[in-house]
CSV table of C-alpha atoms and ligand atoms in Angstrom, one decimal:
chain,number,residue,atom,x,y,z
V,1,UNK,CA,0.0,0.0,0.0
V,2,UNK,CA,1.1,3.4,-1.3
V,3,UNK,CA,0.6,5.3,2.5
V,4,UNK,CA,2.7,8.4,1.6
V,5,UNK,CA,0.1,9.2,-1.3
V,6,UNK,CA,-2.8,8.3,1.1
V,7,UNK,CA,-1.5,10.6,3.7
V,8,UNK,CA,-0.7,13.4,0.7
V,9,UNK,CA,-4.5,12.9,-0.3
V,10,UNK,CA,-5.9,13.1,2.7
V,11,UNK,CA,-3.9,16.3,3.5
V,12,UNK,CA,-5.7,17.8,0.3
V,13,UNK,CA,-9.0,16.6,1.3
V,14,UNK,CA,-9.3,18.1,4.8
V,15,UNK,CA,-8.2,21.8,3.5
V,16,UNK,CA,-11.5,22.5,3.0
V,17,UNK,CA,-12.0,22.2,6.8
V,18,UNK,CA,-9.1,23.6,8.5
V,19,UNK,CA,-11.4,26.5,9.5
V,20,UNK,CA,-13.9,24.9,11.2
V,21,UNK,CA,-13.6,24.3,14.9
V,22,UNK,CA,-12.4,26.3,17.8
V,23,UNK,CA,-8.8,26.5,19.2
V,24,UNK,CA,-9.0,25.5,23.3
V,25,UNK,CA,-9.0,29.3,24.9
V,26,UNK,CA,-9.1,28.1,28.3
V,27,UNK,CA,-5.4,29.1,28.5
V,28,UNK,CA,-3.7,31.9,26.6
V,29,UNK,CA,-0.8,29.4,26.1
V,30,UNK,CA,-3.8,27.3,23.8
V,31,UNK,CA,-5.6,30.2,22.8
V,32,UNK,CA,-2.5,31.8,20.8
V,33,UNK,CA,-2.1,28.4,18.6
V,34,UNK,CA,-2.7,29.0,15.2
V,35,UNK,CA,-5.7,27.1,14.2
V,36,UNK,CA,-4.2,26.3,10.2
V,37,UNK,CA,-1.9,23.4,11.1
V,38,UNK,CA,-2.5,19.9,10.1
V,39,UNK,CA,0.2,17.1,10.3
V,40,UNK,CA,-0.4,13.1,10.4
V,41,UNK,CA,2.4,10.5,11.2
V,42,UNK,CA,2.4,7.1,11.0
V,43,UNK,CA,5.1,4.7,12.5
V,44,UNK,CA,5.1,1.0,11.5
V,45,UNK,CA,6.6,-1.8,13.3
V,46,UNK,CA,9.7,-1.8,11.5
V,47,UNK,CA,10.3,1.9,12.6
V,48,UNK,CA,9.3,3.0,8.9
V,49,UNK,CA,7.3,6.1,9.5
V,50,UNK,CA,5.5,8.3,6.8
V,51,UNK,CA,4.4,11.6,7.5
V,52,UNK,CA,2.5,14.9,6.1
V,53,UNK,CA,2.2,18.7,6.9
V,54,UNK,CA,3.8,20.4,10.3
V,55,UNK,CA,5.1,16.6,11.6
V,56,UNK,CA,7.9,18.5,13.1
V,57,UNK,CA,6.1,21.4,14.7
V,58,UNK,CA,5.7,20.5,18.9
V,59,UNK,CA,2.1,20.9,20.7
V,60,UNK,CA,0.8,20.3,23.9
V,61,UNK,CA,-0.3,16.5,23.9
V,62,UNK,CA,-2.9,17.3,27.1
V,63,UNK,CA,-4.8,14.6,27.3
V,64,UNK,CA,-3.3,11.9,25.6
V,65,UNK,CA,-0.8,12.0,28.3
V,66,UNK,CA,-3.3,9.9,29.9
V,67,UNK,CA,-3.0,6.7,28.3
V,68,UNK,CA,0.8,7.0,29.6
V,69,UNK,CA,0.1,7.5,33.1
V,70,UNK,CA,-2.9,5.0,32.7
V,71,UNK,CA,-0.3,2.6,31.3
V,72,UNK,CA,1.9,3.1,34.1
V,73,UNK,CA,-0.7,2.9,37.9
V,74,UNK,CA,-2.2,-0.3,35.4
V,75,UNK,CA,1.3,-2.0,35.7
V,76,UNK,CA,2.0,-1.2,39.3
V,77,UNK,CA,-1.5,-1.5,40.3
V,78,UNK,CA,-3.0,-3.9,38.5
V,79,UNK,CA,-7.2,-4.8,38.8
V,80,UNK,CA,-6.6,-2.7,42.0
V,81,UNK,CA,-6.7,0.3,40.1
V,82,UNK,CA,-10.1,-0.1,39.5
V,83,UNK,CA,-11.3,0.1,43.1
V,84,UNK,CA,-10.2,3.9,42.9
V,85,UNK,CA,-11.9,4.3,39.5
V,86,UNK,CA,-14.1,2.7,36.2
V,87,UNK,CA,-13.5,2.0,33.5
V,88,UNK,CA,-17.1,2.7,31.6
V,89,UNK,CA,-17.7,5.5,29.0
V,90,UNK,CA,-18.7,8.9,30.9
V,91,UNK,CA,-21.4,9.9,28.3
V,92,UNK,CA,-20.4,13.5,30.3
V,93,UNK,CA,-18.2,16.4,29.2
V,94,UNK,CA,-14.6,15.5,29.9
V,95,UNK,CA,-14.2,18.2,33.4
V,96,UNK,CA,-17.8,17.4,34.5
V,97,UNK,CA,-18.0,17.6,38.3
V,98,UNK,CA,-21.7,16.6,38.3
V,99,UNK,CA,-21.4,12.5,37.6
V,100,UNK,CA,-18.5,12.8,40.1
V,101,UNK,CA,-20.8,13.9,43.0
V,102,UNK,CA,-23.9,11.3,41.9
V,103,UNK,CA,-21.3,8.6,41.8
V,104,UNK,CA,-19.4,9.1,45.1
V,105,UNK,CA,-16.2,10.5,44.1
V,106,UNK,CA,-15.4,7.6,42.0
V,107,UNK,CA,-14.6,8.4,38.4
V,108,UNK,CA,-15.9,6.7,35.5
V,109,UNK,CA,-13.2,5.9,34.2
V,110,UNK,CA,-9.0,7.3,33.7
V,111,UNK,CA,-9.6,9.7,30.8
V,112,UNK,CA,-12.0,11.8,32.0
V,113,UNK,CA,-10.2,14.6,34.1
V,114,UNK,CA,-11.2,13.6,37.3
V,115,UNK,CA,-10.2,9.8,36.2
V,116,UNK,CA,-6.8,10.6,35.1
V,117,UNK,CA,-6.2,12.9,38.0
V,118,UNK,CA,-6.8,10.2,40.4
V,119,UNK,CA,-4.6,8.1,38.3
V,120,UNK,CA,-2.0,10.8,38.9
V,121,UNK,CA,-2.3,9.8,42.6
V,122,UNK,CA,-2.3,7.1,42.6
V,123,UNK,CA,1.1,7.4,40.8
V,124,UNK,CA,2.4,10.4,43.2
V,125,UNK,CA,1.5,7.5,45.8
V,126,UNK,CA,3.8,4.5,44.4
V,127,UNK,CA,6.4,6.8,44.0
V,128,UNK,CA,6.5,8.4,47.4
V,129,UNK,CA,7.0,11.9,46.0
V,130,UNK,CA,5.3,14.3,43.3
V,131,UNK,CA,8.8,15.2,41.7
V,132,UNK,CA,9.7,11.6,41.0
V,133,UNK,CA,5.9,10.6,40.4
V,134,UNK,CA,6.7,13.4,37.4
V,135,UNK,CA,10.1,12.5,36.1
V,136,UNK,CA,8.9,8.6,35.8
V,137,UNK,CA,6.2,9.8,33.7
V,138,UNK,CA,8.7,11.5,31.8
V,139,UNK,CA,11.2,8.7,31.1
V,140,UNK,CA,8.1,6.9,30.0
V,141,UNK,CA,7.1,9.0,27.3
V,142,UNK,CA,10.9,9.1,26.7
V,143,UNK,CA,10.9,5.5,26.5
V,144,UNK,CA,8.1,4.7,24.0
V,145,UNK,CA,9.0,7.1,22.2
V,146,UNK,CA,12.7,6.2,21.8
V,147,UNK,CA,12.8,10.4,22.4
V,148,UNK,CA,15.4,11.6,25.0
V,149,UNK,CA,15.0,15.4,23.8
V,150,UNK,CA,10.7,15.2,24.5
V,151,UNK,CA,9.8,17.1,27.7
V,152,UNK,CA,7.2,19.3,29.3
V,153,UNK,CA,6.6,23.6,28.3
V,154,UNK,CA,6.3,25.1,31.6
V,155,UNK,CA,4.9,28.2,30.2
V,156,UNK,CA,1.7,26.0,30.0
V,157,UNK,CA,1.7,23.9,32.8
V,158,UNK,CA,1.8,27.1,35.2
V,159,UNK,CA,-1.0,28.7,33.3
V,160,UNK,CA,-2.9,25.4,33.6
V,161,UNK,CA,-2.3,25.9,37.1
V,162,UNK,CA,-3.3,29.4,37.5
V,163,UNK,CA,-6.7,28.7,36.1
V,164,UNK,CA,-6.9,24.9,36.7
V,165,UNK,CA,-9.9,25.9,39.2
V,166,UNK,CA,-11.7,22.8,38.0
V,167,UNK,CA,-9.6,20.5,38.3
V,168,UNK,CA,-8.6,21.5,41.6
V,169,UNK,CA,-11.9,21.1,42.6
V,170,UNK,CA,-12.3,17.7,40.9
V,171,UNK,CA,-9.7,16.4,43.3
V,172,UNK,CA,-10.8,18.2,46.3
V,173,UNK,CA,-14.4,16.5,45.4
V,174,UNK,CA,-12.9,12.9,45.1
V,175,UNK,CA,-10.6,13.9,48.5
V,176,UNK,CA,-14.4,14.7,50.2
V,177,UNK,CA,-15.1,10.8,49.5
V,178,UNK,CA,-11.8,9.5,50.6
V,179,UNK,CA,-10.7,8.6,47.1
V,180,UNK,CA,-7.4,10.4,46.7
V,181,UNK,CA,-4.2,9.8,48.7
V,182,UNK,CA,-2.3,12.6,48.4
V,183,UNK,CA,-2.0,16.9,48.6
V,184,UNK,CA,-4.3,17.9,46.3
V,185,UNK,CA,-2.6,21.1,44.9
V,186,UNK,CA,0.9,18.5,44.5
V,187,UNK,CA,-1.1,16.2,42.5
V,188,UNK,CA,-2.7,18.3,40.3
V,189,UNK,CA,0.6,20.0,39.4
V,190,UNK,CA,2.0,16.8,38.1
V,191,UNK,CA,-1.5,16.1,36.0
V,192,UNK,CA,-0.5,19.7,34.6
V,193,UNK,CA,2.7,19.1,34.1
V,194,UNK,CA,2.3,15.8,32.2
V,195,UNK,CA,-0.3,17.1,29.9
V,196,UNK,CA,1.8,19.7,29.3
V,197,UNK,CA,4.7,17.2,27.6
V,198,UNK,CA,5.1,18.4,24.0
V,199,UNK,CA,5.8,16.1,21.2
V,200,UNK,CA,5.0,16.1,17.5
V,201,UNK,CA,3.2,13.5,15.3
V,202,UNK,CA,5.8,11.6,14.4
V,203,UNK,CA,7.1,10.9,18.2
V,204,UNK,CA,3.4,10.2,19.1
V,205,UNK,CA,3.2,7.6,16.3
V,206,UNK,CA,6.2,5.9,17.4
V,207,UNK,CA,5.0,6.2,21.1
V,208,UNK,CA,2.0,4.2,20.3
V,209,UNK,CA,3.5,1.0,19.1
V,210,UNK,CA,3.2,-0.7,22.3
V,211,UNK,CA,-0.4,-0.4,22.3
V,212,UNK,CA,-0.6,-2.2,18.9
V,213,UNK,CA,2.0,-4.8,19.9
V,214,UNK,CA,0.5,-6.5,23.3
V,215,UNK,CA,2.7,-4.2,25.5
V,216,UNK,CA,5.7,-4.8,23.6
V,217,UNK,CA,7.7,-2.2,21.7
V,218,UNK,CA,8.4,-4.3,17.9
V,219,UNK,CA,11.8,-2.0,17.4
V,220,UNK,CA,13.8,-2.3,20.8
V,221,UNK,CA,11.5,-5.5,22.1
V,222,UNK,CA,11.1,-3.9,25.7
V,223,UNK,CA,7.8,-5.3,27.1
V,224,UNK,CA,5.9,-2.2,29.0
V,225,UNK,CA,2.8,-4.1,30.1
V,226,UNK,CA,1.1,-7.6,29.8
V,227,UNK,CA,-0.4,-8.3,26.7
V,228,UNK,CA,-4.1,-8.1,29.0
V,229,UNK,CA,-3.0,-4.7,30.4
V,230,UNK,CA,-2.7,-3.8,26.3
V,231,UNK,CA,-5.8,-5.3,25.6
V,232,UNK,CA,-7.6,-3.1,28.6
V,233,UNK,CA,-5.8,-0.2,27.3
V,234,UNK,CA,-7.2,-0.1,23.7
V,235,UNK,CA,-10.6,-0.9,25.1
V,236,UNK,CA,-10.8,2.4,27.4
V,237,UNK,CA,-9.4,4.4,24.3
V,238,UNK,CA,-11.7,3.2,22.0
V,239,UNK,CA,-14.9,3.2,24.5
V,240,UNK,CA,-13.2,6.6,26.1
V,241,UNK,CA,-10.8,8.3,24.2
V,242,UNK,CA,-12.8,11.2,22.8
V,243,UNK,CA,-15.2,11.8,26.1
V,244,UNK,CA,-18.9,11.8,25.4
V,245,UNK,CA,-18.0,11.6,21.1
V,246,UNK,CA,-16.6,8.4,21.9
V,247,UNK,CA,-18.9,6.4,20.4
V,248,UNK,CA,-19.0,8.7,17.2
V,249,UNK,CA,-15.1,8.3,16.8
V,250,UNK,CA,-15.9,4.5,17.0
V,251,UNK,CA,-18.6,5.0,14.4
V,252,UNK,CA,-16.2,6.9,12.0
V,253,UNK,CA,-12.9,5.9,12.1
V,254,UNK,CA,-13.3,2.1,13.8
V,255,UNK,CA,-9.6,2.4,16.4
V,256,UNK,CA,-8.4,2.9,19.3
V,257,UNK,CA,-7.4,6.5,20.4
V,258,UNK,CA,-7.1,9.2,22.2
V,259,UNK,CA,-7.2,13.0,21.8
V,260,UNK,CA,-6.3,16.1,23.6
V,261,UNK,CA,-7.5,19.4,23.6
V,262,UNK,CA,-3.9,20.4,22.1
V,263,UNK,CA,-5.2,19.0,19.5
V,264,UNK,CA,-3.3,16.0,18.7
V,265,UNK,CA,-5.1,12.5,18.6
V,266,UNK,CA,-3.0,9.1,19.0
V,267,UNK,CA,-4.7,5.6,17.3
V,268,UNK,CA,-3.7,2.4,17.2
V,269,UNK,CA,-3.6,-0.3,14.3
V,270,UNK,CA,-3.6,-3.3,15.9
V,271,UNK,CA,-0.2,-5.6,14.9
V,272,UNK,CA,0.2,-2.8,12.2
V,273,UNK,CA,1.5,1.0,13.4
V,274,UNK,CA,0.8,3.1,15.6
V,275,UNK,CA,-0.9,6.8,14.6
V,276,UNK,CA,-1.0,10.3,15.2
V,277,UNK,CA,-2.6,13.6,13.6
V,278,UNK,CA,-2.7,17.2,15.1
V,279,UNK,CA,-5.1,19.9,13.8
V,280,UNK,CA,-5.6,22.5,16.7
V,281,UNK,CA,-9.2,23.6,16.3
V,282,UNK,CA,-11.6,21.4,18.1
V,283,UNK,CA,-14.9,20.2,17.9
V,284,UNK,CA,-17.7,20.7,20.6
V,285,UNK,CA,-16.4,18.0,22.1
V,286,UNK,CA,-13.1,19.3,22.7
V,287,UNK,CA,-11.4,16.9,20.2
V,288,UNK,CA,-9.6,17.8,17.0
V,289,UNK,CA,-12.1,18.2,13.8
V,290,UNK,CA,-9.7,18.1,11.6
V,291,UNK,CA,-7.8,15.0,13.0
V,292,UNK,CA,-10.5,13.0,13.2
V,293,UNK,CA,-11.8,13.9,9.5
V,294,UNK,CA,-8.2,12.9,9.3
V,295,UNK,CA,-8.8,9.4,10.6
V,296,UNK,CA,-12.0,8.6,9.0
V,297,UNK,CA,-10.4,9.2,5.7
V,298,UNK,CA,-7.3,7.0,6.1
V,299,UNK,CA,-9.6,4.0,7.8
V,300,UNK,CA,-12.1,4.0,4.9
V,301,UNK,CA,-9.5,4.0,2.3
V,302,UNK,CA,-7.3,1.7,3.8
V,303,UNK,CA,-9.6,-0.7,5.2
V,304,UNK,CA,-7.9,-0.6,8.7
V,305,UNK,CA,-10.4,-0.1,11.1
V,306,UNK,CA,-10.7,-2.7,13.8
V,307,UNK,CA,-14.2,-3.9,12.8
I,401,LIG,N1,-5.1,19.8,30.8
I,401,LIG,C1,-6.4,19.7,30.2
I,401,LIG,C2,-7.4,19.9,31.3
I,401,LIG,O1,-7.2,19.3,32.3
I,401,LIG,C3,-6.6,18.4,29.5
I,401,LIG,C4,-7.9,18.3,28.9
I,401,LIG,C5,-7.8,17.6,27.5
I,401,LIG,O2,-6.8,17.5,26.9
I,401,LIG,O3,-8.9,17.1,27.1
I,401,LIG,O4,-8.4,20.6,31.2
């Protein structure tokens, strides 16, 4: 298959779109992202990657970040995990402190916010310490990524921070039910800082090959996780990854993923490659329009959804 002229074509075929959507303005770090950008990556197992438009260009990866430190409290924590939180589609926006309350402090599941900043906790809690729980997520990213240069833009975590009055209050909620271990202000810091790591398409695409690989990296053969841990994984992204559009992602592009309101999106080809596209403007959902036009477009015309 010809995927350098797929990825060309479908770079011509989302032009028309690049307009649509809204940049995240939560943060003026976001907000000053110029909304024209599109870039797709894709990284096969033999470390073969082809790539279109700004593949070079860094952006915030946000949420994605949380499939890493998912990854990580699934392999020191194992089924435990889930006493802390779900793992079943929110069908809520992805900062929603309403299901949180009804349900007793216990999120639905580790993408939403609240989910993945209990996941950060839980992390801050195996490590003893906030500053290592970071670092480890760090080498991580490092790791799968076979990236030592990747690492976090503090201009944006401290703005996350400085407005991050939802969040904060996510964790103080879950802290109400005795569902959080740790300083709540410490933790959320790290959650900042994490989804604050910037990487480009081309790293994320690479990053993702353990996912489609039973927990095994196919270039440097480092197992991550058990192949059931990988299995669990790719089920939460596919019935979580894009909050309450997770179902429509399902329905139009058919693979695992996960997206961040940075505006990149990661997928996964199962024993294949992994994927990654970044458009900055979002759709009401807070997930790229553009990248997941993006993924529709190279699932129907290569056949490689998983259904
Ligand atoms: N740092 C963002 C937040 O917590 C992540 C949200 C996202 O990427 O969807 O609001």
């Amino acid at each position: 298959m010809d995927y350098q002229k797929i990825l060309n074509e479908i770079s011509e075929e989302i032009k028309p779109y690049l307009n649509e959507g809204k940049v995240a303005d939560y943060i003026p770090a976001l907000a000053n992202v110029d909304p024209n950008q599109f870039a797709m990556s894709i990284t096969m197992f033999d470390g073969t990657q082809y790539s279109v438009g700004n593949a070079d260009t860094l952006f915030s990866i946000q949420s994605i970040s949380k499939v890493f430190t998912f990854t990580l409290a699934l392999k020191y924590y194992s089924t435990d995990l889930y006493k802390r939180l779900g793992h079943e589609p929110s069908g809520n926006p992805f900062n929603s402190l309403v299901q949180l309350e009804y349900e007793h402090g216990k999120p639905r599941n580790p993408f939403i916010n609240a989910g993945a900043i209990n996941v950060t906790d839980a992390l801050v809690s195996h490590y003893k310490d906030e500053d290592i729980a970071y670092k480890e997520v760090l080498e991580f990213i490092r790791s799968i990524a076979d990236d030592h240069t990747i690492d976090s833009n503090p201009v944006v975590s401290a703005s996350e921070m400085e407005h991050g009055f939802r969040n904060i209050s996510l964790a103080n909620l879950m802290k109400s039910f005795n569902n959080f271990d740790n300083n709540v202000n410490e933790v959320v810091n790290v959650y900042f800082k994490h989804c604050s790591v910037e990487m480009n398409t081309k790293m994320l695409s690479r990053a993702m090959l353990y996912l489609a690989n039973h927990g095994v990296d196919p270039i440097t053969d480092k197992t991550y996780i058990s192949t059931q841990q990988a299995k669990r994984i790719n089920a939460v992204m596919l019935t979580c990854g894009h909050y309450d559009a997770s179902g429509d992602f399902a329905f139009h592009v058919g693979l695992p993923g996960k997206s961040g309101v940075g505006g990149g999106i990661v997928a996964v080809v199962p024993k294949m490659m992994g994927i990654s596209v970044f458009s900055p403007a979002l759709n009401a959902q807070g997930n790229s329009l553009v990248g997941t036009m993006a993924l529709e477009l190279f699932t129907n015309k290569t056949g490689f959804s998983i259904f």
